[in-house]
Short mmCIF file of C-alpha atoms and ligand atoms in Angstrom, two decimals:
data_model
loop_
_atom_site.label_atom_id
_atom_site.label_comp_id
_atom_site.label_asym_id
_atom_site.label_seq_id
_atom_site.Cartn_x
_atom_site.Cartn_y
_atom_site.Cartn_z
CA MET N 1 25.76 -175.83 -51.35
CA ILE N 2 27.89 -177.20 -54.20
CA GLY N 3 30.86 -179.33 -53.30
CA ARG N 4 33.63 -180.89 -55.35
CA LEU N 5 33.93 -180.70 -59.10
CA ASN N 6 32.87 -184.24 -59.99
CA HIS N 7 33.71 -184.12 -63.69
CA VAL N 8 34.10 -182.03 -66.81
CA ALA N 9 32.38 -183.54 -69.85
CA ILE N 10 33.90 -182.91 -73.28
CA ALA N 11 32.03 -183.80 -76.47
CA VAL N 12 34.45 -185.27 -78.98
CA PRO N 13 34.03 -186.08 -82.69
CA ASP N 14 36.44 -189.05 -82.59
CA LEU N 15 36.33 -190.99 -79.33
CA ALA N 16 39.26 -193.30 -80.07
CA ALA N 17 41.47 -190.37 -81.07
CA ALA N 18 40.49 -188.35 -78.01
CA ALA N 19 41.09 -191.29 -75.67
CA ALA N 20 44.50 -191.93 -77.25
CA GLN N 21 45.40 -188.26 -76.90
CA TYR N 22 44.55 -188.20 -73.20
CA ARG N 23 46.39 -191.49 -72.62
CA ASP N 24 49.46 -191.06 -74.81
CA THR N 25 49.96 -187.31 -75.17
CA LEU N 26 48.65 -186.04 -71.84
CA GLY N 27 49.67 -189.16 -69.92
CA ALA N 28 46.36 -189.65 -68.12
CA LYS N 29 44.71 -192.81 -66.81
CA VAL N 30 42.06 -193.57 -69.44
CA GLY N 31 39.36 -196.24 -69.21
CA ALA N 32 37.67 -198.32 -71.89
CA PRO N 33 34.70 -196.90 -73.84
CA GLN N 34 31.33 -197.57 -72.20
CA ASP N 35 28.04 -197.43 -74.08
CA GLU N 36 25.27 -195.76 -72.11
CA PRO N 37 22.18 -196.23 -74.29
CA ASP N 38 19.86 -194.60 -71.71
CA HIS N 39 21.85 -191.38 -72.07
CA GLY N 40 22.60 -191.60 -75.79
CA VAL N 41 26.34 -191.50 -75.29
CA THR N 42 29.47 -193.58 -75.36
CA VAL N 43 31.80 -192.40 -72.59
CA VAL N 44 35.49 -192.72 -71.89
CA PHE N 45 36.38 -191.84 -68.31
CA VAL N 46 39.69 -190.12 -67.65
CA ASP N 47 40.79 -190.31 -64.01
CA LEU N 48 42.71 -187.33 -62.73
CA PRO N 49 44.01 -186.95 -59.17
CA ASN N 50 41.38 -184.35 -58.26
CA THR N 51 38.48 -184.95 -60.66
CA LYS N 52 37.43 -186.81 -63.80
CA ILE N 53 37.11 -185.93 -67.45
CA GLU N 54 34.38 -187.62 -69.44
CA LEU N 55 34.88 -187.84 -73.18
CA LEU N 56 31.39 -188.05 -74.72
CA HIS N 57 30.47 -189.32 -78.15
CA PRO N 58 26.94 -189.70 -79.58
CA LEU N 59 25.28 -193.12 -79.39
CA GLY N 60 22.04 -193.79 -81.26
CA GLU N 61 19.62 -191.53 -83.06
CA ASP N 62 18.49 -189.13 -80.34
CA SER N 63 21.79 -188.40 -78.66
CA PRO N 64 21.91 -185.10 -76.78
CA ILE N 65 25.52 -184.81 -77.93
CA ALA N 66 24.77 -184.94 -81.67
CA GLY N 67 23.37 -181.41 -81.88
CA PHE N 68 26.24 -180.05 -79.82
CA LEU N 69 28.79 -181.61 -82.17
CA ALA N 70 26.87 -180.32 -85.19
CA LYS N 71 27.38 -176.81 -83.81
CA ASN N 72 30.90 -177.51 -82.55
CA PRO N 73 32.42 -179.93 -85.09
CA SER N 74 35.83 -180.04 -83.41
CA GLY N 75 34.26 -180.78 -80.02
CA GLY N 76 34.10 -178.71 -76.86
CA ILE N 77 33.22 -178.62 -73.18
CA HIS N 78 29.63 -179.87 -72.94
CA HIS N 79 28.97 -179.55 -69.21
CA ILE N 80 30.55 -179.47 -65.80
CA CYS N 81 29.29 -181.44 -62.82
CA TYR N 82 29.29 -180.29 -59.21
CA GLU N 83 28.53 -182.56 -56.29
CA VAL N 84 25.70 -181.84 -53.89
CA GLU N 85 24.64 -183.69 -50.75
CA ASP N 86 20.89 -183.53 -51.37
CA ILE N 87 19.67 -183.21 -54.94
CA GLU N 88 16.06 -182.37 -54.04
CA SER N 89 16.91 -179.54 -51.69
CA ALA N 90 19.53 -178.22 -54.13
CA ARG N 91 16.97 -178.28 -56.94
CA ASP N 92 14.31 -176.57 -54.79
CA ARG N 93 16.72 -173.83 -53.76
CA LEU N 94 17.72 -173.19 -57.38
CA VAL N 95 14.16 -173.15 -58.67
CA ALA N 96 13.19 -170.74 -55.87
CA SER N 97 16.00 -168.44 -57.02
CA GLY N 98 14.69 -168.47 -60.60
CA ALA N 99 17.06 -170.99 -62.20
CA ARG N 100 15.61 -173.38 -64.75
CA VAL N 101 16.03 -177.13 -64.39
CA LEU N 102 16.04 -178.99 -67.71
CA GLY N 103 13.38 -181.58 -68.48
CA ASP N 104 10.44 -181.98 -66.14
CA GLY N 105 12.46 -180.77 -63.17
CA ALA N 106 12.68 -184.17 -61.49
CA ALA N 107 16.05 -185.68 -60.62
CA LYS N 108 17.06 -188.48 -63.00
CA THR N 109 19.53 -191.30 -62.67
CA GLY N 110 22.73 -190.05 -64.22
CA ALA N 111 25.61 -191.73 -65.99
CA HIS N 112 27.08 -192.91 -62.66
CA GLY N 113 23.83 -194.35 -61.34
CA LYS N 114 23.29 -191.41 -59.00
CA PRO N 115 20.54 -188.75 -59.03
CA VAL N 116 21.30 -185.73 -61.21
CA VAL N 117 19.67 -182.58 -62.52
CA PHE N 118 20.84 -180.28 -65.31
CA LEU N 119 20.56 -176.48 -65.06
CA HIS N 120 19.86 -174.26 -68.04
CA PRO N 121 23.10 -172.81 -69.46
CA LYS N 122 21.49 -169.41 -70.03
CA ASP N 123 21.07 -169.08 -66.27
CA PHE N 124 24.73 -169.93 -65.58
CA ASN N 125 26.96 -167.86 -67.81
CA GLY N 126 26.49 -170.07 -70.85
CA CYS N 127 27.62 -173.21 -69.04
CA LEU N 128 25.46 -176.32 -68.79
CA ILE N 129 25.70 -177.46 -65.17
CA GLU N 130 24.99 -180.93 -63.86
CA LEU N 131 24.41 -181.46 -60.15
CA GLU N 132 25.02 -184.96 -58.85
CA GLN N 133 24.07 -186.25 -55.45
CA VAL N 134 27.00 -188.12 -53.90
CO1 CO W 1 28.02 -185.47 -66.61
#
C-alpha cells in the first residue's frame, strides 16, 4: 500500500542554522523558508535525489512543533511521510486494522496542498507517520 518515502521532517530549534548546515556543510539543495500559518510551522525544504527533508520550526502560538521542541530541545525527527495512491482507502484499511488516525480521522490538506492523514506514533514503533496522497 505505501509507496515512496516522500519526506522526513526534522524539528529544529534554529531554522537559519539548520538550513545553513544542510546547504554549506552537507552540500544539499536548500530552499527559502516558507511560513505555513495553517500548519503552525515555518518550513525549509531540502531536495535530495531520492526524497526531501523538511526542516520544521514553530510558527505562532499553537504550533504542533513547539511541544516537540520543548521535549527535544536540540531538535529531532518529527515524522516521516509515505506516499499512498488513495488516502481514503489507506485510512480505512489502517483503521480496520486497529491503527489510530490523529484528529477526527478525516484527511486534511497537508503542507504540499495534498490530502494527508497522520497515524498515532504508539501504533507504529514510536514514529509519527504521515500518509500523503500523490
Ligand atoms: Co510532513
